């Protein structure tokens, strides 16, 4: 995006983010995300967790589980029972055998988004106000946005997503608009979850001060993003989030570690952990950017084991991490990837044998059928709306 656009929108974007954090990270506001999440945890009610199968999701789920056991009760510990995975055949959900037949009604989503259950996530979930020239699809996205806003406003649902709080729109992919996708929340679920827990006064314990801050900081590539061309947006969101939680917080400490880092600080931590863990092979499923590869049941078990060993948070998985290799893999049975460019939308619908009416109906189906849904911006495939179900 043009430098002048970044500068011209800076004041407006700062106001948007401050307003979002002022409301949602305020523990005195009974309907703030921080307060609602803290009250859920303090209730002592156990919750099953559905998490994404990347380092952001696994670390976030482990952190949330640890807090539930310490602040709520050991008997009320929130436990991971399902993990979303990308497989060569498409999206799938790895589930504990006890819940494979049906999604638990009180499931809590971590790094996944749905209007159907409580969740914390970090992706763009609103299409926004640009008018598509394909009427059926435009109207379907209008219905989707209305359903997302209704779910977020419901007293029975927690939808914690900074992009929703700040009204960031997938349809506005230009730098001249403060609500545009280039100015989305640029960090992982782990960073905003930590801020929510700290603001709600149910913070996790950080027993490790060397690897864990870097591991959390780099969820969804936070360290690299801070030093890239996206710095103006990343630094604005991160500094304001740290300021909202307050001086002396873990959120502030992690932000300051990245802000003041030397060029090789992060890479040195990555390589040191790799050397230390080589004998136990706990780290061999993490690449040099600490992303999980390949994403298999064995990798999920191994990385959860590494997280437990590093953090001291305890095993977050129902019946133990070792049992993940025997979980049930459920392939997606419905879902769609909708390109947001009209030409691609028409071409891909035609190539797949779908009509644009079919595409619109699938978008509407995501309201009640999605296990995970969001707008993905950029990449080789371009801007898309993705959703999948099947559980």
GROMACS .gro file of C-alpha atoms in nm:
model
  391
    1UNK     CA    1   0.000   0.000   0.000
    2UNK     CA    2   0.114   0.355  -0.062
    3UNK     CA    3   0.304   0.522   0.219
    4UNK     CA    4   0.085   0.831   0.203
    5UNK     CA    5  -0.228   0.615   0.255
    6UNK     CA    6  -0.075   0.464   0.567
    7UNK     CA    7   0.000   0.810   0.700
    8UNK     CA    8  -0.335   0.960   0.600
    9UNK     CA    9  -0.533   0.685   0.774
   10UNK     CA   10  -0.313   0.653   1.083
   11UNK     CA   11  -0.516   0.882   1.308
   12UNK     CA   12  -0.847   0.720   1.216
   13UNK     CA   13  -0.707   0.369   1.256
   14UNK     CA   14  -0.562   0.450   1.595
   15UNK     CA   15  -0.903   0.572   1.711
   16UNK     CA   16  -1.068   0.252   1.586
   17UNK     CA   17  -0.822   0.028   1.769
   18UNK     CA   18  -0.831   0.228   2.092
   19UNK     CA   19  -1.212   0.221   2.089
   20UNK     CA   20  -1.210  -0.155   2.032
   21UNK     CA   21  -0.962  -0.230   2.310
   22UNK     CA   22  -1.122   0.022   2.548
   23UNK     CA   23  -1.448  -0.170   2.528
   24UNK     CA   24  -1.336  -0.532   2.490
   25UNK     CA   25  -1.037  -0.534   2.729
   26UNK     CA   26  -1.222  -0.356   3.009
   27UNK     CA   27  -1.288  -0.592   3.305
   28UNK     CA   28  -1.537  -0.343   3.451
   29UNK     CA   29  -1.758  -0.374   3.143
   30UNK     CA   30  -1.980  -0.677   3.209
   31UNK     CA   31  -2.020  -0.743   2.837
   32UNK     CA   32  -1.656  -0.699   2.741
   33UNK     CA   33  -1.484  -1.003   2.593
   34UNK     CA   34  -1.226  -0.997   2.874
   35UNK     CA   35  -1.494  -1.000   3.145
   36UNK     CA   36  -1.712  -1.263   2.976
   37UNK     CA   37  -1.417  -1.497   2.922
   38UNK     CA   38  -1.295  -1.449   3.279
   39UNK     CA   39  -1.643  -1.523   3.416
   40UNK     CA   40  -1.661  -1.841   3.206
   41UNK     CA   41  -1.329  -1.959   3.348
   42UNK     CA   42  -1.410  -1.864   3.708
   43UNK     CA   43  -1.740  -2.052   3.694
   44UNK     CA   44  -1.548  -2.380   3.719
   45UNK     CA   45  -1.756  -2.535   3.439
   46UNK     CA   46  -1.539  -2.764   3.222
   47UNK     CA   47  -1.541  -2.682   2.852
   48UNK     CA   48  -1.422  -2.895   2.558
   49UNK     CA   49  -1.188  -2.704   2.323
   50UNK     CA   50  -1.172  -2.713   1.942
   51UNK     CA   51  -0.845  -2.561   1.824
   52UNK     CA   52  -0.661  -2.508   1.498
   53UNK     CA   53  -0.372  -2.741   1.424
   54UNK     CA   54  -0.098  -2.480   1.402
   55UNK     CA   55   0.137  -2.349   1.669
   56UNK     CA   56  -0.090  -2.052   1.734
   57UNK     CA   57  -0.388  -2.274   1.807
   58UNK     CA   58  -0.201  -2.534   2.012
   59UNK     CA   59  -0.019  -2.279   2.227
   60UNK     CA   60  -0.340  -2.079   2.279
   61UNK     CA   61  -0.538  -2.388   2.377
   62UNK     CA   62  -0.270  -2.498   2.623
   63UNK     CA   63  -0.263  -2.150   2.779
   64UNK     CA   64  -0.641  -2.138   2.814
   65UNK     CA   65  -0.653  -2.487   2.961
   66UNK     CA   66  -0.388  -2.403   3.220
   67UNK     CA   67  -0.576  -2.096   3.336
   68UNK     CA   68  -0.904  -2.287   3.366
   69UNK     CA   69  -0.741  -2.544   3.595
   70UNK     CA   70  -0.574  -2.283   3.816
   71UNK     CA   71  -0.843  -2.014   3.833
   72UNK     CA   72  -1.153  -2.229   3.796
   73UNK     CA   73  -1.087  -2.575   3.934
   74UNK     CA   74  -0.884  -2.881   3.845
   75UNK     CA   75  -1.207  -3.073   3.790
   76UNK     CA   76  -1.327  -2.793   3.564
   77UNK     CA   77  -1.021  -2.788   3.342
   78UNK     CA   78  -1.095  -2.698   2.979
   79UNK     CA   79  -0.961  -2.979   2.760
   80UNK     CA   80  -0.875  -3.009   2.391
   81UNK     CA   81  -1.105  -3.263   2.223
   82UNK     CA   82  -1.071  -3.162   1.856
   83UNK     CA   83  -0.810  -3.012   1.622
   84UNK     CA   84  -0.862  -2.876   1.270
   85UNK     CA   85  -0.607  -2.998   1.015
   86UNK     CA   86  -0.523  -2.931   0.653
   87UNK     CA   87  -0.469  -3.261   0.470
   88UNK     CA   88  -0.387  -3.336   0.104
   89UNK     CA   89  -0.754  -3.425   0.062
   90UNK     CA   90  -0.879  -3.100   0.218
   91UNK     CA   91  -0.974  -2.976   0.563
   92UNK     CA   92  -1.043  -3.229   0.836
   93UNK     CA   93  -1.111  -3.241   1.208
   94UNK     CA   94  -0.916  -3.470   1.438
   95UNK     CA   95  -1.148  -3.560   1.725
   96UNK     CA   96  -1.139  -3.749   2.051
   97UNK     CA   97  -1.338  -4.074   2.002
   98UNK     CA   98  -1.592  -3.971   2.266
   99UNK     CA   99  -1.703  -3.666   2.064
  100UNK     CA  100  -1.646  -3.789   1.709
  101UNK     CA  101  -2.014  -3.856   1.644
  102UNK     CA  102  -2.136  -3.510   1.742
  103UNK     CA  103  -1.990  -3.170   1.825
  104UNK     CA  104  -2.041  -3.094   2.198
  105UNK     CA  105  -2.294  -2.813   2.248
  106UNK     CA  106  -2.059  -2.624   2.484
  107UNK     CA  107  -1.750  -2.646   2.262
  108UNK     CA  108  -1.511  -2.348   2.283
  109UNK     CA  109  -1.323  -2.250   1.967
  110UNK     CA  110  -0.959  -2.140   1.976
  111UNK     CA  111  -0.813  -1.988   1.658
  112UNK     CA  112  -1.130  -2.090   1.472
  113UNK     CA  113  -1.445  -1.887   1.400
  114UNK     CA  114  -1.810  -1.985   1.387
  115UNK     CA  115  -2.135  -1.810   1.473
  116UNK     CA  116  -2.250  -2.133   1.640
  117UNK     CA  117  -2.022  -2.150   1.945
  118UNK     CA  118  -1.804  -1.934   2.171
  119UNK     CA  119  -1.462  -1.864   2.023
  120UNK     CA  120  -1.147  -1.651   2.021
  121UNK     CA  121  -0.982  -1.595   1.683
  122UNK     CA  122  -0.779  -1.349   1.478
  123UNK     CA  123  -0.904  -1.352   1.117
  124UNK     CA  124  -1.124  -1.112   0.924
  125UNK     CA  125  -1.486  -1.229   0.955
  126UNK     CA  126  -1.683  -0.941   0.800
  127UNK     CA  127  -1.724  -0.886   0.427
  128UNK     CA  128  -1.818  -0.520   0.467
  129UNK     CA  129  -1.984  -0.249   0.265
  130UNK     CA  130  -1.844  -0.281  -0.089
  131UNK     CA  131  -2.111  -0.377  -0.339
  132UNK     CA  132  -2.024  -0.682  -0.546
  133UNK     CA  133  -2.153  -0.687  -0.902
  134UNK     CA  134  -2.275  -1.045  -0.855
  135UNK     CA  135  -2.607  -0.981  -0.684
  136UNK     CA  136  -2.665  -1.329  -0.539
  137UNK     CA  137  -2.322  -1.341  -0.378
  138UNK     CA  138  -2.340  -0.983  -0.252
  139UNK     CA  139  -2.674  -1.053  -0.085
  140UNK     CA  140  -2.537  -1.374   0.067
  141UNK     CA  141  -2.242  -1.186   0.217
  142UNK     CA  142  -2.483  -0.926   0.355
  143UNK     CA  143  -2.672  -1.208   0.527
  144UNK     CA  144  -2.343  -1.350   0.655
  145UNK     CA  145  -2.236  -1.015   0.804
  146UNK     CA  146  -2.576  -0.975   0.971
  147UNK     CA  147  -2.546  -1.321   1.127
  148UNK     CA  148  -2.193  -1.250   1.254
  149UNK     CA  149  -2.300  -0.922   1.413
  150UNK     CA  150  -2.606  -1.086   1.570
  151UNK     CA  151  -2.393  -1.362   1.720
  152UNK     CA  152  -2.142  -1.111   1.856
  153UNK     CA  153  -2.422  -0.906   2.013
  154UNK     CA  154  -2.589  -1.208   2.174
  155UNK     CA  155  -2.556  -1.231   2.554
  156UNK     CA  156  -2.524  -1.608   2.507
  157UNK     CA  157  -2.223  -1.599   2.277
  158UNK     CA  158  -1.860  -1.488   2.310
  159UNK     CA  159  -1.709  -1.384   1.976
  160UNK     CA  160  -1.367  -1.240   2.059
  161UNK     CA  161  -1.193  -1.120   1.742
  162UNK     CA  162  -1.008  -0.787   1.713
  163UNK     CA  163  -1.101  -0.755   1.345
  164UNK     CA  164  -1.467  -0.776   1.435
  165UNK     CA  165  -1.426  -0.529   1.720
  166UNK     CA  166  -1.263  -0.275   1.486
  167UNK     CA  167  -1.497  -0.352   1.193
  168UNK     CA  168  -1.224  -0.457   0.949
  169UNK     CA  169  -1.372  -0.547   0.608
  170UNK     CA  170  -1.251  -0.806   0.359
  171UNK     CA  171  -1.427  -0.620   0.080
  172UNK     CA  172  -1.209  -0.312   0.126
  173UNK     CA  173  -0.867  -0.434   0.018
  174UNK     CA  174  -0.707  -0.095  -0.029
  175UNK     CA  175  -0.502   0.131   0.194
  176UNK     CA  176  -0.718   0.440   0.159
  177UNK     CA  177  -0.989   0.309   0.391
  178UNK     CA  178  -0.929   0.281   0.769
  179UNK     CA  179  -1.153  -0.028   0.788
  180UNK     CA  180  -0.971  -0.192   0.497
  181UNK     CA  181  -0.820  -0.541   0.504
  182UNK     CA  182  -0.458  -0.411   0.483
  183UNK     CA  183  -0.511  -0.275   0.835
  184UNK     CA  184  -0.638  -0.600   0.989
  185UNK     CA  185  -0.522  -0.724   1.329
  186UNK     CA  186  -0.185  -0.869   1.217
  187UNK     CA  187  -0.095  -1.101   1.504
  188UNK     CA  188  -0.203  -1.445   1.623
  189UNK     CA  189  -0.482  -1.567   1.846
  190UNK     CA  190  -0.225  -1.631   2.121
  191UNK     CA  191  -0.136  -1.262   2.159
  192UNK     CA  192  -0.497  -1.143   2.185
  193UNK     CA  193  -0.593  -1.436   2.411
  194UNK     CA  194  -0.311  -1.345   2.650
  195UNK     CA  195  -0.432  -0.984   2.650
  196UNK     CA  196  -0.789  -1.098   2.724
  197UNK     CA  197  -0.678  -1.321   3.012
  198UNK     CA  198  -0.459  -1.051   3.164
  199UNK     CA  199  -0.724  -0.782   3.126
  200UNK     CA  200  -0.976  -1.016   3.289
  201UNK     CA  201  -0.732  -1.076   3.577
  202UNK     CA  202  -0.696  -1.447   3.504
  203UNK     CA  203  -0.346  -1.436   3.359
  204UNK     CA  204  -0.144  -1.751   3.288
  205UNK     CA  205   0.186  -1.820   3.461
  206UNK     CA  206   0.505  -1.783   3.260
  207UNK     CA  207   0.751  -2.024   3.420
  208UNK     CA  208   0.987  -1.995   3.123
  209UNK     CA  209   1.122  -1.651   3.045
  210UNK     CA  210   1.347  -1.747   2.755
  211UNK     CA  211   1.161  -1.951   2.493
  212UNK     CA  212   0.795  -1.895   2.583
  213UNK     CA  213   0.786  -1.517   2.521
  214UNK     CA  214   0.942  -1.570   2.176
  215UNK     CA  215   0.715  -1.864   2.098
  216UNK     CA  216   0.407  -1.662   2.182
  217UNK     CA  217   0.534  -1.347   2.012
  218UNK     CA  218   0.591  -1.531   1.687
  219UNK     CA  219   0.248  -1.695   1.663
  220UNK     CA  220   0.118  -1.624   1.312
  221UNK     CA  221   0.460  -1.481   1.228
  222UNK     CA  222   0.443  -1.188   1.470
  223UNK     CA  223   0.821  -1.137   1.494
  224UNK     CA  224   0.873  -1.140   1.117
  225UNK     CA  225   0.570  -0.917   1.060
  226UNK     CA  226   0.708  -0.657   1.301
  227UNK     CA  227   1.029  -0.628   1.099
  228UNK     CA  228   0.862  -0.636   0.755
  229UNK     CA  229   0.687  -0.385   0.532
  230UNK     CA  230   0.380  -0.437   0.754
  231UNK     CA  231   0.555  -0.268   1.048
  232UNK     CA  232   0.331   0.043   1.057
  233UNK     CA  233   0.021  -0.169   1.105
  234UNK     CA  234   0.180  -0.432   1.329
  235UNK     CA  235   0.342  -0.181   1.562
  236UNK     CA  236   0.020   0.017   1.596
  237UNK     CA  237  -0.194  -0.283   1.695
  238UNK     CA  238   0.072  -0.438   1.920
  239UNK     CA  239   0.166  -0.120   2.105
  240UNK     CA  240  -0.198  -0.025   2.167
  241UNK     CA  241  -0.282  -0.377   2.285
  242UNK     CA  242   0.012  -0.369   2.527
  243UNK     CA  243  -0.093  -0.026   2.648
  244UNK     CA  244  -0.452  -0.140   2.700
  245UNK     CA  245  -0.343  -0.430   2.921
  246UNK     CA  246  -0.102  -0.208   3.107
  247UNK     CA  247   0.260  -0.161   3.223
  248UNK     CA  248   0.417  -0.463   3.388
  249UNK     CA  249   0.193  -0.707   3.204
  250UNK     CA  250   0.312  -1.014   3.015
  251UNK     CA  251   0.162  -0.858   2.701
  252UNK     CA  252   0.376  -0.548   2.751
  253UNK     CA  253   0.686  -0.758   2.824
  254UNK     CA  254   0.647  -0.958   2.503
  255UNK     CA  255   0.587  -0.647   2.294
  256UNK     CA  256   0.897  -0.480   2.442
  257UNK     CA  257   1.105  -0.789   2.376
  258UNK     CA  258   1.019  -0.771   2.006
  259UNK     CA  259   1.043  -0.391   1.989
  260UNK     CA  260   1.394  -0.386   2.133
  261UNK     CA  261   1.530  -0.712   1.990
  262UNK     CA  262   1.867  -0.743   1.818
  263UNK     CA  263   1.870  -0.888   1.464
  264UNK     CA  264   1.951  -1.246   1.567
  265UNK     CA  265   1.771  -1.272   1.903
  266UNK     CA  266   1.476  -1.470   1.769
  267UNK     CA  267   1.675  -1.700   1.543
  268UNK     CA  268   1.918  -1.773   1.828
  269UNK     CA  269   1.628  -1.883   2.047
  270UNK     CA  270   1.495  -2.107   1.768
  271UNK     CA  271   1.829  -2.277   1.713
  272UNK     CA  272   1.903  -2.312   2.085
  273UNK     CA  273   1.570  -2.484   2.146
  274UNK     CA  274   1.632  -2.716   1.853
  275UNK     CA  275   1.970  -2.820   1.997
  276UNK     CA  276   1.832  -2.870   2.346
  277UNK     CA  277   1.541  -3.080   2.226
  278UNK     CA  278   1.727  -3.295   1.972
  279UNK     CA  279   1.771  -3.586   2.213
  280UNK     CA  280   1.401  -3.607   2.297
  281UNK     CA  281   1.292  -3.512   1.940
  282UNK     CA  282   1.019  -3.291   2.080
  283UNK     CA  283   1.110  -3.002   1.852
  284UNK     CA  284   1.158  -3.185   1.524
  285UNK     CA  285   0.803  -3.100   1.408
  286UNK     CA  286   0.878  -2.726   1.430
  287UNK     CA  287   1.059  -2.559   1.141
  288UNK     CA  288   1.294  -2.259   1.167
  289UNK     CA  289   0.999  -2.021   1.204
  290UNK     CA  290   0.837  -2.247   1.466
  291UNK     CA  291   0.557  -2.356   1.237
  292UNK     CA  292   0.435  -2.717   1.263
  293UNK     CA  293   0.528  -2.946   0.977
  294UNK     CA  294   0.384  -3.180   0.872
  295UNK     CA  295   0.043  -3.136   1.035
  296UNK     CA  296  -0.035  -3.488   1.146
  297UNK     CA  297  -0.170  -3.653   1.461
  298UNK     CA  298   0.185  -3.745   1.560
  299UNK     CA  299   0.297  -3.384   1.514
  300UNK     CA  300   0.005  -3.253   1.723
  301UNK     CA  301   0.094  -3.490   2.008
  302UNK     CA  302   0.465  -3.408   1.985
  303UNK     CA  303   0.417  -3.030   1.985
  304UNK     CA  304   0.164  -3.040   2.269
  305UNK     CA  305   0.423  -3.239   2.463
  306UNK     CA  306   0.688  -2.976   2.387
  307UNK     CA  307   0.455  -2.695   2.496
  308UNK     CA  308   0.382  -2.873   2.823
  309UNK     CA  309   0.753  -2.928   2.887
  310UNK     CA  310   0.838  -2.562   2.814
  311UNK     CA  311   0.552  -2.398   2.999
  312UNK     CA  312   0.467  -2.617   3.297
  313UNK     CA  313   0.102  -2.560   3.213
  314UNK     CA  314   0.005  -2.927   3.227
  315UNK     CA  315  -0.141  -3.156   2.963
  316UNK     CA  316  -0.437  -2.977   2.798
  317UNK     CA  317  -0.570  -3.280   2.608
  318UNK     CA  318  -0.859  -3.500   2.720
  319UNK     CA  319  -0.720  -3.837   2.834
  320UNK     CA  320  -0.366  -3.718   2.763
  321UNK     CA  321  -0.159  -3.597   2.471
  322UNK     CA  322  -0.030  -3.944   2.384
  323UNK     CA  323  -0.380  -4.055   2.287
  324UNK     CA  324  -0.408  -3.807   1.997
  325UNK     CA  325  -0.258  -4.062   1.758
  326UNK     CA  326  -0.570  -4.276   1.810
  327UNK     CA  327  -0.821  -3.997   1.753
  328UNK     CA  328  -1.079  -4.003   1.472
  329UNK     CA  329  -1.009  -3.802   1.155
  330UNK     CA  330  -1.332  -3.654   1.017
  331UNK     CA  331  -1.304  -3.511   0.663
  332UNK     CA  332  -1.502  -3.202   0.571
  333UNK     CA  333  -1.840  -3.288   0.425
  334UNK     CA  334  -1.933  -2.939   0.315
  335UNK     CA  335  -1.778  -2.597   0.269
  336UNK     CA  336  -1.643  -2.378  -0.005
  337UNK     CA  337  -1.365  -2.137  -0.101
  338UNK     CA  338  -1.513  -1.827  -0.266
  339UNK     CA  339  -1.272  -1.595  -0.452
  340UNK     CA  340  -1.368  -1.232  -0.397
  341UNK     CA  341  -1.264  -1.117  -0.744
  342UNK     CA  342  -1.563  -1.134  -0.978
  343UNK     CA  343  -1.374  -1.293  -1.268
  344UNK     CA  344  -1.226  -1.567  -1.052
  345UNK     CA  345  -1.557  -1.618  -0.878
  346UNK     CA  346  -1.738  -1.679  -1.207
  347UNK     CA  347  -1.458  -1.889  -1.356
  348UNK     CA  348  -1.416  -2.115  -1.054
  349UNK     CA  349  -1.789  -2.163  -1.008
  350UNK     CA  350  -1.822  -2.260  -1.373
  351UNK     CA  351  -1.521  -2.493  -1.359
  352UNK     CA  352  -1.657  -2.672  -1.053
  353UNK     CA  353  -2.002  -2.717  -1.203
  354UNK     CA  354  -2.164  -2.473  -0.959
  355UNK     CA  355  -2.383  -2.177  -1.042
  356UNK     CA  356  -2.342  -1.844  -0.867
  357UNK     CA  357  -2.670  -1.922  -0.691
  358UNK     CA  358  -2.503  -2.236  -0.555
  359UNK     CA  359  -2.211  -2.026  -0.430
  360UNK     CA  360  -2.452  -1.785  -0.258
  361UNK     CA  361  -2.639  -2.073  -0.094
  362UNK     CA  362  -2.314  -2.218   0.037
  363UNK     CA  363  -2.219  -1.884   0.196
  364UNK     CA  364  -2.556  -1.880   0.372
  365UNK     CA  365  -2.506  -2.240   0.481
  366UNK     CA  366  -2.187  -2.133   0.659
  367UNK     CA  367  -2.393  -1.935   0.912
  368UNK     CA  368  -2.510  -2.250   1.086
  369UNK     CA  369  -2.284  -2.513   0.931
  370UNK     CA  370  -1.931  -2.381   0.968
  371UNK     CA  371  -1.681  -2.538   1.202
  372UNK     CA  372  -1.441  -2.265   1.089
  373UNK     CA  373  -1.497  -1.969   0.857
  374UNK     CA  374  -1.303  -1.654   0.769
  375UNK     CA  375  -1.180  -1.428   0.495
  376UNK     CA  376  -0.827  -1.505   0.377
  377UNK     CA  377  -0.653  -1.211   0.216
  378UNK     CA  378  -0.370  -1.245  -0.036
  379UNK     CA  379  -0.148  -1.541  -0.110
  380UNK     CA  380  -0.124  -1.729  -0.436
  381UNK     CA  381  -0.497  -1.795  -0.445
  382UNK     CA  382  -0.592  -1.431  -0.386
  383UNK     CA  383  -0.861  -1.297  -0.156
  384UNK     CA  384  -1.115  -1.561  -0.052
  385UNK     CA  385  -1.393  -1.648   0.184
  386UNK     CA  386  -1.327  -1.996   0.326
  387UNK     CA  387  -1.545  -2.220   0.534
  388UNK     CA  388  -1.575  -2.587   0.612
  389UNK     CA  389  -1.802  -2.804   0.824
  390UNK     CA  390  -1.844  -3.173   0.872
  391UNK     CA  391  -1.865  -3.210   1.249
   0.00000   0.00000   0.00000
